Amino acid sequence: MENIKTFLSQIVDSFYREKKIPYFPGLYRGKIGIAVFLCHYARWSQQEIYNDFAFDLIEEAQRQMKGKNPVNYPYGLSGMGTGIAYTIQNNYFDANLDEILEDFDNILFKHMSTFIDLSSFKQTIGIGKYLTIRIKDSKKQDKIKEMIEKVVLLTQLQLTRTPYCFPYALDLLYNLRDISERAYKVFEENMKLFDSHYIKDDPWGWFNFFYKTRTLFSEKYTEVNETIVSNRLFRTEAERIRWHIVTGIEVEPIMVQIAIEQAQAKKDAGLLTGLSGLGLSLICMLDKSHLTWIELI
């Protein structure tokens, strides 16, 4: 326990005291991802100062993106908006999301209304993730539902072009199943395409999806876990630690030390394999109620 707290303090200090903050504003490698971590750390440690610092990072990230319109999820507006919405909906900050995200909405709604390009499939999925979280408690529900139907249609068109199925597409369709009848239909059709040899292409994506749906697909969930273990599919210790925590497997301190060193060597502060994601995993070792952050990746 004390080792975990020491590692957490080391990660927090690198952001707060040493100011090792990346220039990037986005969710996966930048300021919004770090802000999500700091919000969780502030609540767990009951130190409001880190929440204030997270708010400053969010404001700075928004200023950086003013007048810019990359829509992708890892680095652009859909991921940033999702991260900001997550912090407000989980009561880290008190704010009106329809006001805070008005510029995000305008750019992303315009993109979905005027731009149809199946080559930007991941952008469409990212916008879908944003819309999934935005529709909660919004006064723009009719417009958001309209955009969701566009996302589902584009996802369906892309999936008809390939016999392959993608975990992030299935995950989105599953999340939208109660909002869109088309999403539910496309989800059922494409679940039939799953094959175990896909697991190695995106081990975390497939694990995360089948963990979420394990009551429906218990055999596939078991198969994914067995494939990951037998083939040692995770490339970084941060991914392996995250998987251990979700599945309830003990994490050794040496694994954490290696993960920190790997992230520092790559100057990776991000949510996927970097310091902020590792910090969130460590908080979850101490308090499983913080596992909600995994819905962002």
XYZ file of C-alpha atoms in Angstrom:
297
model
C 0.000 0.000 0.000
C 2.733 2.497 0.967
C 4.654 1.685 -2.211
C 1.589 2.565 -4.280
C 1.152 5.875 -2.458
C 4.818 6.689 -3.051
C 4.506 5.971 -6.772
C 1.365 8.105 -6.932
C 3.118 11.010 -5.233
C 5.966 10.687 -7.707
C 3.571 10.961 -10.653
C 1.621 13.858 -9.149
C 4.818 15.772 -8.348
C 6.034 15.409 -11.927
C 2.928 17.310 -13.053
C 2.261 19.724 -10.195
C 5.691 20.600 -8.782
C 8.033 19.839 -11.686
C 5.524 21.133 -14.275
C 6.270 18.340 -16.747
C 3.135 19.119 -18.729
C 3.084 18.340 -22.472
C 2.260 21.091 -24.941
C -0.509 18.975 -26.469
C -4.029 19.876 -25.257
C -5.771 16.574 -26.030
C -7.173 13.648 -24.057
C -4.714 10.841 -24.821
C -1.335 12.601 -24.755
C -2.071 16.027 -23.354
C -3.528 18.355 -20.754
C -7.099 17.029 -20.669
C -5.905 13.509 -19.847
C -3.691 14.830 -17.056
C -6.630 16.886 -15.744
C -8.774 13.753 -15.506
C -6.055 12.054 -13.451
C -5.648 15.063 -11.157
C -9.410 15.248 -10.561
C -9.422 11.640 -9.395
C -6.312 12.183 -7.290
C -7.813 15.276 -5.657
C -10.949 13.362 -4.687
C -9.040 10.322 -3.440
C -6.509 12.381 -1.449
C -9.054 15.064 -0.432
C -6.640 17.786 -1.558
C -8.586 20.426 -3.467
C -5.422 22.085 -4.755
C -5.054 19.384 -7.423
C -8.614 19.933 -8.603
C -7.814 23.618 -9.036
C -4.723 22.730 -11.056
C -6.806 20.364 -13.222
C -9.248 23.201 -13.922
C -6.355 25.446 -14.978
C -5.130 22.762 -17.384
C -8.594 22.418 -18.922
C -8.843 26.181 -19.433
C -5.380 26.276 -20.994
C -6.221 23.378 -23.311
C -9.396 25.150 -24.433
C -7.450 28.338 -25.177
C -4.975 26.346 -27.259
C -7.792 24.912 -29.381
C -9.624 28.215 -29.901
C -10.257 28.632 -33.611
C -8.869 25.175 -34.419
C -10.997 22.249 -35.517
C -9.230 18.871 -35.529
C -12.036 16.492 -34.599
C -10.128 13.284 -33.798
C -10.475 11.575 -30.417
C -6.869 11.068 -29.238
C -5.687 14.655 -29.828
C -8.660 16.703 -31.043
C -12.020 18.112 -30.042
C -14.055 14.922 -29.674
C -11.638 13.495 -27.103
C -11.159 16.810 -25.326
C -14.909 17.368 -25.125
C -15.456 13.846 -23.825
C -12.846 14.372 -21.093
C -14.326 17.722 -20.052
C -17.861 16.291 -20.005
C -16.616 13.372 -17.902
C -15.166 15.669 -15.224
C -18.378 17.713 -14.964
C -20.783 14.765 -15.048
C -18.780 13.101 -12.277
C -19.070 16.275 -10.159
C -15.427 17.292 -10.160
C -16.578 20.720 -11.348
C -19.886 22.566 -11.227
C -20.670 23.887 -14.708
C -23.300 23.908 -17.453
C -22.085 21.490 -20.117
C -24.274 22.971 -22.860
C -22.485 26.289 -22.288
C -18.980 24.932 -21.737
C -19.061 22.717 -24.831
C -21.012 24.999 -27.170
C -18.016 25.595 -29.457
C -17.203 21.865 -29.462
C -20.816 21.069 -30.382
C -20.893 23.587 -33.214
C -17.705 22.302 -34.839
C -18.500 18.599 -34.410
C -22.153 18.955 -35.471
C -21.049 20.859 -38.567
C -18.478 18.184 -39.335
C -21.098 15.423 -39.149
C -23.630 17.452 -41.157
C -21.363 18.380 -44.064
C -18.505 15.878 -44.177
C -18.921 12.285 -45.262
C -15.674 10.403 -45.757
C -15.453 6.745 -44.922
C -11.676 6.983 -44.779
C -12.048 8.922 -41.515
C -13.715 6.009 -39.725
C -11.875 6.552 -36.444
C -12.877 10.215 -36.445
C -16.508 9.161 -36.751
C -16.142 6.701 -33.864
C -14.497 9.415 -31.753
C -17.348 11.829 -32.410
C -19.739 9.021 -31.506
C -17.997 8.605 -28.142
C -18.365 12.339 -27.571
C -22.071 12.285 -28.450
C -22.654 9.282 -26.168
C -21.494 11.238 -23.133
C -22.930 14.591 -24.313
C -26.505 13.362 -24.580
C -26.716 12.841 -20.816
C -28.706 15.680 -19.201
C -28.351 17.939 -22.249
C -31.047 20.294 -23.520
C -29.828 19.548 -27.042
C -30.959 15.924 -27.035
C -32.909 16.093 -30.303
C -29.928 17.516 -32.185
C -27.539 15.075 -30.518
C -29.797 12.136 -31.448
C -29.789 13.357 -35.047
C -25.992 13.388 -35.050
C -25.891 9.953 -33.397
C -27.981 8.500 -36.210
C -25.501 9.966 -38.693
C -22.614 8.378 -36.797
C -24.373 4.999 -36.725
C -25.141 5.181 -40.440
C -21.527 5.985 -41.333
C -20.339 3.203 -39.027
C -22.690 0.765 -40.712
C -21.497 1.806 -44.173
C -17.864 1.354 -43.171
C -18.493 -2.051 -41.609
C -20.225 -3.295 -44.759
C -16.989 -2.640 -46.652
C -14.979 -5.146 -44.644
C -15.500 -8.611 -43.158
C -13.453 -7.448 -40.147
C -15.023 -6.215 -36.918
C -13.464 -3.582 -34.677
C -13.703 -3.455 -30.866
C -14.062 0.317 -30.724
C -16.915 0.226 -33.281
C -18.716 -2.581 -31.441
C -18.207 -0.756 -28.153
C -19.779 2.417 -29.553
C -22.738 0.558 -31.066
C -23.281 -1.272 -27.771
C -23.298 2.027 -25.872
C -25.836 3.486 -28.314
C -28.136 0.461 -28.422
C -30.790 2.086 -26.204
C -30.704 5.348 -28.161
C -30.697 4.093 -31.751
C -32.530 1.052 -33.119
C -30.108 1.023 -36.045
C -27.169 0.838 -33.636
C -28.647 -2.222 -31.940
C -29.223 -3.939 -35.294
C -25.728 -3.165 -36.621
C -24.207 -4.306 -33.327
C -25.915 -7.707 -33.511
C -24.921 -8.182 -37.152
C -21.261 -7.398 -36.570
C -20.878 -9.386 -33.374
C -21.222 -12.458 -35.574
C -17.975 -11.500 -37.335
C -15.791 -11.729 -34.238
C -12.942 -14.214 -34.499
C -10.300 -14.932 -31.860
C -7.410 -14.171 -34.229
C -8.437 -10.476 -34.098
C -7.471 -10.236 -30.416
C -3.744 -9.790 -31.071
C -4.413 -6.673 -33.187
C -5.931 -4.761 -30.256
C -5.718 -6.758 -27.008
C -6.830 -3.949 -24.712
C -9.692 -2.933 -27.038
C -11.091 -6.460 -27.159
C -10.587 -7.052 -23.459
C -12.267 -3.751 -22.558
C -15.248 -4.472 -24.804
C -15.819 -8.025 -23.590
C -15.263 -7.015 -19.971
C -18.102 -4.517 -20.363
C -20.323 -7.134 -22.028
C -19.142 -10.164 -20.040
C -22.641 -11.045 -18.810
C -23.747 -11.370 -22.457
C -20.595 -12.964 -23.882
C -18.981 -14.761 -20.959
C -17.278 -17.401 -23.125
C -15.707 -14.765 -25.389
C -14.568 -12.777 -22.336
C -12.820 -15.889 -21.017
C -11.306 -16.562 -24.438
C -9.908 -13.035 -24.708
C -8.307 -13.256 -21.259
C -6.780 -16.655 -21.983
C -5.388 -15.421 -25.313
C -3.859 -12.352 -23.670
C -2.203 -14.433 -20.953
C -0.901 -17.226 -23.170
C 0.511 -14.847 -25.804
C 1.640 -11.999 -23.522
C -0.046 -9.522 -25.811
C 0.324 -6.264 -23.894
C 3.295 -4.256 -25.113
C 3.733 -2.013 -22.061
C 3.602 -2.508 -18.309
C 1.006 0.285 -18.021
C -1.433 -1.738 -20.136
C -0.698 -4.898 -18.194
C -1.184 -3.122 -14.852
C -4.528 -1.717 -16.021
C -5.635 -5.200 -17.044
C -4.483 -6.675 -13.706
C -6.472 -4.094 -11.765
C -9.677 -4.594 -13.738
C -9.458 -8.378 -13.424
C -8.394 -8.317 -9.756
C -4.878 -9.715 -10.220
C -2.204 -8.495 -7.808
C 0.238 -5.890 -9.120
C 3.862 -6.155 -8.023
C 5.753 -2.916 -7.208
C 8.435 -3.781 -9.769
C 5.756 -3.676 -12.492
C 4.847 -0.127 -11.483
C 8.475 0.979 -11.425
C 9.032 -0.422 -14.919
C 5.845 1.253 -16.183
C 6.981 4.624 -14.826
C 10.406 4.207 -16.426
C 8.849 3.229 -19.769
C 6.568 6.273 -19.722
C 9.374 8.630 -18.702
C 11.663 7.300 -21.436
C 8.989 8.084 -24.035
C 7.979 11.349 -22.319
C 4.473 9.923 -22.317
C 2.070 11.641 -19.918
C -1.031 10.154 -21.535
C -3.998 8.021 -20.562
C -3.186 4.923 -22.609
C 0.373 4.015 -21.679
C 1.616 7.175 -19.981
C 1.887 8.586 -16.477
C -1.648 9.934 -16.109
C -3.206 6.594 -17.072
C -0.792 4.742 -14.817
C -1.636 7.115 -11.973
C -5.336 6.447 -12.483
C -4.675 2.706 -12.380
C -2.805 3.101 -9.091
C -5.697 5.065 -7.573
C -7.994 2.205 -8.604
C -5.753 -0.216 -6.714
C -6.592 1.780 -3.591
C -10.247 2.521 -4.413
C -12.121 0.646 -7.158
C -14.826 3.333 -7.325
C -12.423 5.310 -9.549
C -12.552 2.691 -12.331
C -15.073 4.857 -14.196
C -12.150 6.564 -15.978
C -11.700 3.508 -18.187
C -14.780 4.513 -20.182
C -12.616 7.267 -21.711
C -10.220 4.887 -23.497
